[in-house]
PDB file of C-alpha atoms in Angstrom:
ATOM      1  CA  UNK L   1       0.000   0.000   0.000  1.00 93.00           C
ATOM      2  CA  UNK L   2       1.303   3.401  -1.008  1.00 97.00           C
ATOM      3  CA  UNK L   3       0.579   6.374   1.257  1.00 98.00           C
ATOM      4  CA  UNK L   4       0.729  10.045   0.299  1.00 98.00           C
ATOM      5  CA  UNK L   5       0.923  13.173   2.467  1.00 98.00           C
ATOM      6  CA  UNK L   6       0.009  16.521   0.899  1.00 98.00           C
ATOM      7  CA  UNK L   7       1.153  19.398   3.087  1.00 97.00           C
ATOM      8  CA  UNK L   8       4.176  19.469   5.378  1.00 95.00           C
ATOM      9  CA  UNK L   9       2.892  21.578   8.260  1.00 93.00           C
ATOM     10  CA  UNK L  10       2.824  20.298  11.840  1.00 92.00           C
ATOM     11  CA  UNK L  11       0.312  17.500  11.223  1.00 94.00           C
ATOM     12  CA  UNK L  12       1.573  16.456   7.795  1.00 95.00           C
ATOM     13  CA  UNK L  13       5.124  16.295   9.069  1.00 95.00           C
ATOM     14  CA  UNK L  14       4.101  14.358  12.173  1.00 95.00           C
ATOM     15  CA  UNK L  15       2.143  11.750  10.188  1.00 96.00           C
ATOM     16  CA  UNK L  16       4.891  11.310   7.613  1.00 96.00           C
ATOM     17  CA  UNK L  17       7.559  10.607  10.223  1.00 96.00           C
ATOM     18  CA  UNK L  18       5.290   8.453  12.409  1.00 96.00           C
ATOM     19  CA  UNK L  19       4.309   6.271   9.443  1.00 96.00           C
ATOM     20  CA  UNK L  20       7.963   5.846   8.560  1.00 95.00           C
ATOM     21  CA  UNK L  21       9.168   5.137  12.114  1.00 93.00           C
ATOM     22  CA  UNK L  22       6.268   3.243  13.681  1.00 91.00           C
ATOM     23  CA  UNK L  23       4.894   1.386  10.676  1.00 91.00           C
ATOM     24  CA  UNK L  24       8.260   0.791   9.004  1.00 90.00           C
ATOM     25  CA  UNK L  25       6.852   2.019   5.704  1.00 93.00           C
ATOM     26  CA  UNK L  26       9.598   2.169   3.133  1.00 93.00           C
ATOM     27  CA  UNK L  27      10.582   5.197   1.116  1.00 94.00           C
ATOM     28  CA  UNK L  28       9.132   3.534  -1.987  1.00 95.00           C
ATOM     29  CA  UNK L  29       5.670   3.354  -0.376  1.00 97.00           C
ATOM     30  CA  UNK L  30       5.605   6.760   1.308  1.00 97.00           C
ATOM     31  CA  UNK L  31       5.077   9.912  -0.769  1.00 97.00           C
ATOM     32  CA  UNK L  32       5.147  13.581   0.204  1.00 97.00           C
ATOM     33  CA  UNK L  33       4.251  16.816  -1.562  1.00 97.00           C
ATOM     34  CA  UNK L  34       4.227  20.429  -0.432  1.00 95.00           C
ATOM     35  CA  UNK L  35       3.582  23.751  -2.101  1.00 91.00           C
ATOM     36  CA  UNK L  36       7.182  24.725  -1.297  1.00 91.00           C
ATOM     37  CA  UNK L  37       9.081  21.585  -2.247  1.00 87.00           C
ATOM     38  CA  UNK L  38      12.297  22.678  -0.514  1.00 88.00           C
ATOM     39  CA  UNK L  39      10.546  22.456   2.871  1.00 91.00           C
ATOM     40  CA  UNK L  40      10.336  18.677   2.590  1.00 92.00           C
ATOM     41  CA  UNK L  41      13.955  18.143   1.578  1.00 91.00           C
ATOM     42  CA  UNK L  42      14.581  16.830   5.105  1.00 93.00           C
ATOM     43  CA  UNK L  43      12.125  13.992   4.409  1.00 95.00           C
ATOM     44  CA  UNK L  44      13.879  12.832   1.237  1.00 94.00           C
ATOM     45  CA  UNK L  45      15.505   9.989   3.164  1.00 95.00           C
ATOM     46  CA  UNK L  46      12.199   8.463   4.268  1.00 96.00           C
ATOM     47  CA  UNK L  47       9.765   9.367   1.484  1.00 96.00           C
ATOM     48  CA  UNK L  48       9.529   9.917  -2.240  1.00 96.00           C
ATOM     49  CA  UNK L  49       9.293  13.676  -2.646  1.00 96.00           C
ATOM     50  CA  UNK L  50       6.888  14.647  -5.435  1.00 95.00           C
ATOM     51  CA  UNK L  51       7.047  17.833  -7.443  1.00 93.00           C
ATOM     52  CA  UNK L  52       3.272  18.268  -7.476  1.00 95.00           C
ATOM     53  CA  UNK L  53       0.084  17.090  -5.805  1.00 96.00           C
ATOM     54  CA  UNK L  54      -1.021  15.572  -9.122  1.00 96.00           C
ATOM     55  CA  UNK L  55       2.115  13.460  -9.308  1.00 96.00           C
ATOM     56  CA  UNK L  56       1.539  12.161  -5.768  1.00 97.00           C
ATOM     57  CA  UNK L  57      -2.189  11.456  -6.286  1.00 97.00           C
ATOM     58  CA  UNK L  58      -1.511   9.275  -9.305  1.00 97.00           C
ATOM     59  CA  UNK L  59       0.720   6.936  -7.285  1.00 96.00           C
ATOM     60  CA  UNK L  60      -0.901   6.386  -3.890  1.00 97.00           C
ATOM     61  CA  UNK L  61      -3.673   4.219  -2.420  1.00 97.00           C
ATOM     62  CA  UNK L  62      -4.474   6.614   0.413  1.00 98.00           C
ATOM     63  CA  UNK L  63      -3.821  10.351   0.412  1.00 98.00           C
ATOM     64  CA  UNK L  64      -3.820  12.577   3.492  1.00 98.00           C
ATOM     65  CA  UNK L  65      -4.623  16.233   2.759  1.00 98.00           C
ATOM     66  CA  UNK L  66      -2.926  18.197   5.543  1.00 97.00           C
ATOM     67  CA  UNK L  67      -3.430  21.787   4.398  1.00 94.00           C
ATOM     68  CA  UNK L  68      -5.370  24.829   5.615  1.00 89.00           C
ATOM     69  CA  UNK L  69      -9.162  24.757   5.084  1.00 85.00           C
ATOM     70  CA  UNK L  70      -8.842  27.514   2.505  1.00 83.00           C
ATOM     71  CA  UNK L  71      -6.493  25.325   0.438  1.00 90.00           C
ATOM     72  CA  UNK L  72      -8.446  22.043   0.479  1.00 93.00           C
ATOM     73  CA  UNK L  73     -10.575  22.933  -2.526  1.00 92.00           C
ATOM     74  CA  UNK L  74      -7.494  23.855  -4.560  1.00 93.00           C
ATOM     75  CA  UNK L  75      -5.830  20.535  -3.692  1.00 96.00           C
ATOM     76  CA  UNK L  76      -8.943  18.529  -4.614  1.00 96.00           C
ATOM     77  CA  UNK L  77      -9.239  20.347  -7.937  1.00 95.00           C
ATOM     78  CA  UNK L  78      -5.566  19.627  -8.640  1.00 96.00           C
ATOM     79  CA  UNK L  79      -5.763  15.898  -7.948  1.00 97.00           C
ATOM     80  CA  UNK L  80      -9.267  14.999  -9.160  1.00 95.00           C
ATOM     81  CA  UNK L  81      -8.111  13.978 -12.628  1.00 94.00           C
ATOM     82  CA  UNK L  82      -5.243  11.818 -11.350  1.00 96.00           C
ATOM     83  CA  UNK L  83      -6.400  10.143  -8.142  1.00 96.00           C
ATOM     84  CA  UNK L  84      -7.247   6.473  -8.635  1.00 95.00           C
ATOM     85  CA  UNK L  85     -10.806   5.214  -8.090  1.00 94.00           C
ATOM     86  CA  UNK L  86      -9.555   2.902  -5.347  1.00 95.00           C
ATOM     87  CA  UNK L  87      -7.729   5.629  -3.428  1.00 97.00           C
ATOM     88  CA  UNK L  88      -9.118   6.866  -0.098  1.00 98.00           C
ATOM     89  CA  UNK L  89      -8.962  10.656   0.259  1.00 98.00           C
ATOM     90  CA  UNK L  90      -8.432  11.735   3.887  1.00 98.00           C
ATOM     91  CA  UNK L  91      -8.850  15.332   5.064  1.00 97.00           C
ATOM     92  CA  UNK L  92      -7.322  16.503   8.338  1.00 95.00           C
ATOM     93  CA  UNK L  93      -9.890  19.266   8.647  1.00 89.00           C
ATOM     94  CA  UNK L  94     -13.265  18.627  10.251  1.00 85.00           C
ATOM     95  CA  UNK L  95     -15.011  21.799   9.129  1.00 84.00           C
ATOM     96  CA  UNK L  96     -15.346  21.175   5.390  1.00 89.00           C
ATOM     97  CA  UNK L  97     -18.393  18.968   4.811  1.00 91.00           C
ATOM     98  CA  UNK L  98     -18.135  15.771   2.777  1.00 94.00           C
ATOM     99  CA  UNK L  99     -20.890  17.039   0.488  1.00 92.00           C
ATOM    100  CA  UNK L 100     -18.755  20.020  -0.524  1.00 92.00           C
ATOM    101  CA  UNK L 101     -15.621  17.961  -1.075  1.00 94.00           C
ATOM    102  CA  UNK L 102     -17.649  15.456  -3.116  1.00 95.00           C
ATOM    103  CA  UNK L 103     -18.846  18.315  -5.322  1.00 93.00           C
ATOM    104  CA  UNK L 104     -15.226  18.661  -6.464  1.00 94.00           C
ATOM    105  CA  UNK L 105     -14.280  14.985  -6.629  1.00 95.00           C
ATOM    106  CA  UNK L 106     -16.927  12.293  -6.205  1.00 94.00           C
ATOM    107  CA  UNK L 107     -14.840   9.828  -4.253  1.00 95.00           C
ATOM    108  CA  UNK L 108     -14.576   7.766  -1.073  1.00 97.00           C
ATOM    109  CA  UNK L 109     -13.381   9.992   1.749  1.00 98.00           C
ATOM    110  CA  UNK L 110     -12.577  10.227   5.443  1.00 98.00           C
ATOM    111  CA  UNK L 111     -11.831  12.954   7.962  1.00 97.00           C
ATOM    112  CA  UNK L 112      -9.209  12.522  10.664  1.00 97.00           C
ATOM    113  CA  UNK L 113      -8.762  14.670  13.780  1.00 96.00           C
ATOM    114  CA  UNK L 114      -5.614  13.793  15.769  1.00 95.00           C
ATOM    115  CA  UNK L 115      -4.544  15.273  19.107  1.00 94.00           C
ATOM    116  CA  UNK L 116      -1.238  16.900  20.023  1.00 94.00           C
ATOM    117  CA  UNK L 117      -0.709  13.802  22.198  1.00 95.00           C
ATOM    118  CA  UNK L 118       0.048  11.957  18.956  1.00 95.00           C
ATOM    119  CA  UNK L 119       3.604  13.178  19.518  1.00 93.00           C
ATOM    120  CA  UNK L 120       3.921  10.555  22.266  1.00 95.00           C
ATOM    121  CA  UNK L 121       1.733   7.980  20.465  1.00 95.00           C
ATOM    122  CA  UNK L 122      -1.237   8.630  22.761  1.00 96.00           C
ATOM    123  CA  UNK L 123      -3.666  10.460  20.508  1.00 96.00           C
ATOM    124  CA  UNK L 124      -7.372   9.674  20.666  1.00 96.00           C
ATOM    125  CA  UNK L 125      -7.757  10.127  16.926  1.00 97.00           C
ATOM    126  CA  UNK L 126     -11.257  10.786  15.635  1.00 97.00           C
ATOM    127  CA  UNK L 127     -12.353   9.511  12.225  1.00 98.00           C
ATOM    128  CA  UNK L 128     -15.493   9.693  10.129  1.00 98.00           C
ATOM    129  CA  UNK L 129     -16.247   8.389   6.651  1.00 98.00           C
ATOM    130  CA  UNK L 130     -18.530   9.311   3.780  1.00 97.00           C
ATOM    131  CA  UNK L 131     -21.004   6.821   2.352  1.00 96.00           C
ATOM    132  CA  UNK L 132     -18.623   5.707  -0.413  1.00 97.00           C
ATOM    133  CA  UNK L 133     -15.976   4.380   1.976  1.00 97.00           C
ATOM    134  CA  UNK L 134     -16.204   0.631   2.550  1.00 96.00           C
ATOM    135  CA  UNK L 135     -15.316  -1.520   5.543  1.00 97.00           C
ATOM    136  CA  UNK L 136     -11.928  -2.365   4.027  1.00 97.00           C
ATOM    137  CA  UNK L 137     -11.138   1.358   3.710  1.00 97.00           C
ATOM    138  CA  UNK L 138     -12.168   1.938   7.329  1.00 97.00           C
ATOM    139  CA  UNK L 139     -10.048  -0.919   8.622  1.00 97.00           C
ATOM    140  CA  UNK L 140      -7.019   0.181   6.585  1.00 96.00           C
ATOM    141  CA  UNK L 141      -7.206   3.724   7.943  1.00 97.00           C
ATOM    142  CA  UNK L 142      -7.779   2.595  11.530  1.00 97.00           C
ATOM    143  CA  UNK L 143      -4.814   0.228  11.369  1.00 96.00           C
ATOM    144  CA  UNK L 144      -2.587   2.947   9.944  1.00 96.00           C
ATOM    145  CA  UNK L 145      -3.553   5.492  12.625  1.00 97.00           C
ATOM    146  CA  UNK L 146      -2.923   3.107  15.522  1.00 97.00           C
ATOM    147  CA  UNK L 147       0.728   4.148  15.369  1.00 95.00           C
ATOM    148  CA  UNK L 148      -0.218   7.474  17.004  1.00 96.00           C
ATOM    149  CA  UNK L 149      -2.673   6.118  19.593  1.00 97.00           C
ATOM    150  CA  UNK L 150      -6.256   4.887  19.652  1.00 97.00           C
ATOM    151  CA  UNK L 151      -8.895   5.475  16.978  1.00 98.00           C
ATOM    152  CA  UNK L 152     -12.544   6.379  17.573  1.00 97.00           C
ATOM    153  CA  UNK L 153     -15.141   6.625  14.786  1.00 97.00           C
ATOM    154  CA  UNK L 154     -17.910   9.226  15.019  1.00 96.00           C
ATOM    155  CA  UNK L 155     -20.654  10.398  12.647  1.00 96.00           C
ATOM    156  CA  UNK L 156     -19.714  13.506  10.682  1.00 95.00           C
ATOM    157  CA  UNK L 157     -22.162  15.692  12.619  1.00 93.00           C
ATOM    158  CA  UNK L 158     -20.516  14.772  15.946  1.00 94.00           C
ATOM    159  CA  UNK L 159     -16.952  15.524  14.926  1.00 93.00           C
ATOM    160  CA  UNK L 160     -17.164  19.101  16.251  1.00 90.00           C
ATOM    161  CA  UNK L 161     -17.924  18.215  19.857  1.00 93.00           C
ATOM    162  CA  UNK L 162     -15.657  15.207  19.570  1.00 94.00           C
ATOM    163  CA  UNK L 163     -12.829  17.558  18.653  1.00 94.00           C
ATOM    164  CA  UNK L 164     -13.537  19.649  21.753  1.00 94.00           C
ATOM    165  CA  UNK L 165     -13.163  16.537  23.922  1.00 95.00           C
ATOM    166  CA  UNK L 166      -9.936  15.136  22.467  1.00 94.00           C
ATOM    167  CA  UNK L 167      -8.186  17.624  20.179  1.00 94.00           C
ATOM    168  CA  UNK L 168      -8.911  20.863  22.074  1.00 95.00           C
ATOM    169  CA  UNK L 169      -8.966  19.266  25.527  1.00 96.00           C
ATOM    170  CA  UNK L 170      -5.178  19.273  26.111  1.00 96.00           C
ATOM    171  CA  UNK L 171      -5.326  23.070  25.790  1.00 96.00           C
ATOM    172  CA  UNK L 172      -8.336  23.287  28.100  1.00 97.00           C
ATOM    173  CA  UNK L 173      -6.703  21.043  30.698  1.00 97.00           C
ATOM    174  CA  UNK L 174      -3.417  22.948  30.511  1.00 97.00           C
ATOM    175  CA  UNK L 175      -5.156  26.295  31.010  1.00 97.00           C
ATOM    176  CA  UNK L 176      -7.239  25.015  33.955  1.00 97.00           C
ATOM    177  CA  UNK L 177      -4.225  23.642  35.787  1.00 97.00           C
ATOM    178  CA  UNK L 178      -2.137  26.685  34.910  1.00 97.00           C
ATOM    179  CA  UNK L 179      -4.692  28.738  36.872  1.00 97.00           C
ATOM    180  CA  UNK L 180      -4.556  26.236  39.761  1.00 96.00           C
ATOM    181  CA  UNK L 181      -0.747  26.354  39.823  1.00 96.00           C
ATOM    182  CA  UNK L 182      -0.788  30.144  39.899  1.00 96.00           C
ATOM    183  CA  UNK L 183      -3.293  30.140  42.770  1.00 96.00           C
ATOM    184  CA  UNK L 184      -1.268  27.556  44.696  1.00 96.00           C
ATOM    185  CA  UNK L 185       1.857  29.642  44.238  1.00 95.00           C
ATOM    186  CA  UNK L 186       0.363  32.367  46.418  1.00 95.00           C
ATOM    187  CA  UNK L 187       0.420  30.037  49.411  1.00 95.00           C
ATOM    188  CA  UNK L 188       3.808  28.293  49.203  1.00 93.00           C
ATOM    189  CA  UNK L 189       7.444  29.316  49.293  1.00 92.00           C
ATOM    190  CA  UNK L 190       8.864  26.641  46.990  1.00 90.00           C
ATOM    191  CA  UNK L 191       9.568  27.138  43.250  1.00 94.00           C
ATOM    192  CA  UNK L 192       6.702  27.335  40.716  1.00 94.00           C
ATOM    193  CA  UNK L 193       8.238  24.519  38.675  1.00 96.00           C
ATOM    194  CA  UNK L 194       7.910  22.225  41.692  1.00 97.00           C
ATOM    195  CA  UNK L 195       4.188  23.016  41.921  1.00 97.00           C
ATOM    196  CA  UNK L 196       3.779  22.201  38.231  1.00 97.00           C
ATOM    197  CA  UNK L 197       5.699  18.927  38.577  1.00 97.00           C
ATOM    198  CA  UNK L 198       3.634  17.858  41.601  1.00 97.00           C
ATOM    199  CA  UNK L 199       0.329  18.573  39.852  1.00 97.00           C
ATOM    200  CA  UNK L 200       1.346  16.976  36.544  1.00 97.00           C
ATOM    201  CA  UNK L 201       2.429  13.766  38.258  1.00 98.00           C
ATOM    202  CA  UNK L 202      -0.790  13.724  40.278  1.00 97.00           C
ATOM    203  CA  UNK L 203      -2.877  14.275  37.113  1.00 97.00           C
ATOM    204  CA  UNK L 204      -1.091  11.422  35.349  1.00 96.00           C
ATOM    205  CA  UNK L 205      -1.432   9.052  38.298  1.00 98.00           C
ATOM    206  CA  UNK L 206      -5.107   9.917  38.824  1.00 97.00           C
ATOM    207  CA  UNK L 207      -5.917   9.252  35.182  1.00 96.00           C
ATOM    208  CA  UNK L 208      -4.086   5.929  35.271  1.00 97.00           C
ATOM    209  CA  UNK L 209      -5.838   4.972  38.503  1.00 98.00           C
ATOM    210  CA  UNK L 210      -9.267   5.686  37.015  1.00 97.00           C
ATOM    211  CA  UNK L 211      -8.549   3.819  33.797  1.00 97.00           C
ATOM    212  CA  UNK L 212      -6.923   0.786  35.404  1.00 97.00           C
ATOM    213  CA  UNK L 213      -9.497   0.471  38.213  1.00 97.00           C
ATOM    214  CA  UNK L 214     -12.502   1.542  36.093  1.00 98.00           C
ATOM    215  CA  UNK L 215     -13.217   4.345  38.562  1.00 98.00           C
ATOM    216  CA  UNK L 216     -15.572   7.244  37.840  1.00 98.00           C
ATOM    217  CA  UNK L 217     -14.861  10.856  38.767  1.00 97.00           C
ATOM    218  CA  UNK L 218     -17.411  10.465  41.545  1.00 96.00           C
ATOM    219  CA  UNK L 219     -15.546   7.386  42.820  1.00 97.00           C
ATOM    220  CA  UNK L 220     -12.325   9.362  43.155  1.00 97.00           C
ATOM    221  CA  UNK L 221     -14.042  12.291  44.852  1.00 97.00           C
ATOM    222  CA  UNK L 222     -15.765   9.960  47.329  1.00 95.00           C
ATOM    223  CA  UNK L 223     -12.495   8.129  47.999  1.00 95.00           C
ATOM    224  CA  UNK L 224     -10.500  11.279  48.723  1.00 96.00           C
ATOM    225  CA  UNK L 225     -13.035  13.823  50.006  1.00 94.00           C
ATOM    226  CA  UNK L 226     -14.117  12.345  53.340  1.00 91.00           C
ATOM    227  CA  UNK L 227     -17.125  13.908  55.040  1.00 91.00           C
ATOM    228  CA  UNK L 228     -16.219  17.053  56.917  1.00 92.00           C
ATOM    229  CA  UNK L 229     -12.620  16.846  55.695  1.00 94.00           C
ATOM    230  CA  UNK L 230     -10.296  19.299  53.975  1.00 95.00           C
ATOM    231  CA  UNK L 231     -10.678  17.875  50.455  1.00 96.00           C
ATOM    232  CA  UNK L 232     -14.455  18.122  50.691  1.00 96.00           C
ATOM    233  CA  UNK L 233     -14.171  21.881  51.220  1.00 96.00           C
ATOM    234  CA  UNK L 234     -12.241  22.174  47.967  1.00 96.00           C
ATOM    235  CA  UNK L 235     -14.536  19.903  45.946  1.00 96.00           C
ATOM    236  CA  UNK L 236     -17.553  21.910  47.148  1.00 96.00           C
ATOM    237  CA  UNK L 237     -16.033  25.063  45.671  1.00 96.00           C
ATOM    238  CA  UNK L 238     -15.369  23.336  42.347  1.00 96.00           C
ATOM    239  CA  UNK L 239     -18.859  21.827  42.036  1.00 96.00           C
ATOM    240  CA  UNK L 240     -20.490  25.130  43.036  1.00 97.00           C
ATOM    241  CA  UNK L 241     -18.431  27.497  40.885  1.00 96.00           C
ATOM    242  CA  UNK L 242     -16.888  25.613  37.969  1.00 96.00           C
ATOM    243  CA  UNK L 243     -20.048  24.375  36.159  1.00 97.00           C
ATOM    244  CA  UNK L 244     -20.777  27.896  34.919  1.00 97.00           C
ATOM    245  CA  UNK L 245     -17.253  28.233  33.530  1.00 96.00           C
ATOM    246  CA  UNK L 246     -17.475  24.790  31.883  1.00 96.00           C
ATOM    247  CA  UNK L 247     -20.813  25.651  30.247  1.00 97.00           C
ATOM    248  CA  UNK L 248     -19.400  28.947  29.001  1.00 97.00           C
ATOM    249  CA  UNK L 249     -16.291  27.186  27.672  1.00 96.00           C
ATOM    250  CA  UNK L 250     -18.306  24.893  25.393  1.00 95.00           C
ATOM    251  CA  UNK L 251     -20.765  27.636  24.420  1.00 96.00           C
ATOM    252  CA  UNK L 252     -17.891  29.821  23.237  1.00 96.00           C
ATOM    253  CA  UNK L 253     -15.851  27.116  21.488  1.00 94.00           C
ATOM    254  CA  UNK L 254     -18.794  25.477  19.735  1.00 92.00           C
ATOM    255  CA  UNK L 255     -20.077  28.864  18.564  1.00 93.00           C
ATOM    256  CA  UNK L 256     -16.621  29.716  17.232  1.00 92.00           C
ATOM    257  CA  UNK L 257     -16.482  26.311  15.534  1.00 88.00           C
ATOM    258  CA  UNK L 258     -19.886  26.972  13.923  1.00 88.00           C
ATOM    259  CA  UNK L 259     -18.721  30.364  12.603  1.00 89.00           C
ATOM    260  CA  UNK L 260     -15.442  28.936  11.265  1.00 84.00           C
ATOM    261  CA  UNK L 261     -17.315  26.092   9.572  1.00 83.00           C
ATOM    262  CA  UNK L 262     -19.826  28.476   7.983  1.00 84.00           C
ATOM    263  CA  UNK L 263     -17.028  30.696   6.704  1.00 82.00           C
ATOM    264  CA  UNK L 264     -15.063  27.723   5.369  1.00 77.00           C
ATOM    265  CA  UNK L 265     -18.075  26.151   3.694  1.00 73.00           C
ATOM    266  CA  UNK L 266     -19.420  29.418   2.273  1.00 77.00           C
ATOM    267  CA  UNK L 267     -16.111  29.982   0.475  1.00 72.00           C
ATOM    268  CA  UNK L 268     -16.875  26.884  -1.623  1.00 72.00           C
ATOM    269  CA  UNK L 269     -20.228  28.174  -2.910  1.00 65.00           C
TER     270      UNK L 269
END
């Protein structure tokens, strides 16, 4: 199976190198193309560098389009006359609807949303497929993406909220605990980096505990926050005050996602 990557930004670069390293895909079966060809010179040792998107599309069995939303239409128009009928077209943008992409090239397609945690092979990668993609296509893509973590399939209309929960969530979590670290720093006299290290290790251990012991959030709270104890005072504050912030977080991000999607899709009409 020959795999092509169009676009050598952060995600395109990450996928190209992960496929080479983790899947042991040879240079002869891995293709790369970028608008500025010189930017992918560093990948010449692991992939066949193509001079154009058309050249790449004619060779591969699965093509990942890793470009900005505004450039997806241009890429599809470039490759539509060369991409093979059997090739699966995969977009790494969730905002452009399948129906719009199919209006350019009537083909089997998928969308893939990785997380930044793919860098340590722990992405919860979201995928969805159009009606033309078959079970063999789905299995091939899932198997390929396992090199960066786990794979979860969602319907196209749920990819937005799914992205909030896995792709955006590292940023949400980091900002929440950044605030906690800053607040804690007002009450201690040891270095800020020590606070961060203590909280990060506790976050990691708590997550592992919950996953390995099949514990719910409520289970952990009950286990730690004994009645009338110190932890209970803190959990009361969180349950009383944080729900409003959490609701506002998703209201704002989902509204922004809706606006971005409308703008992206309207540019195709």
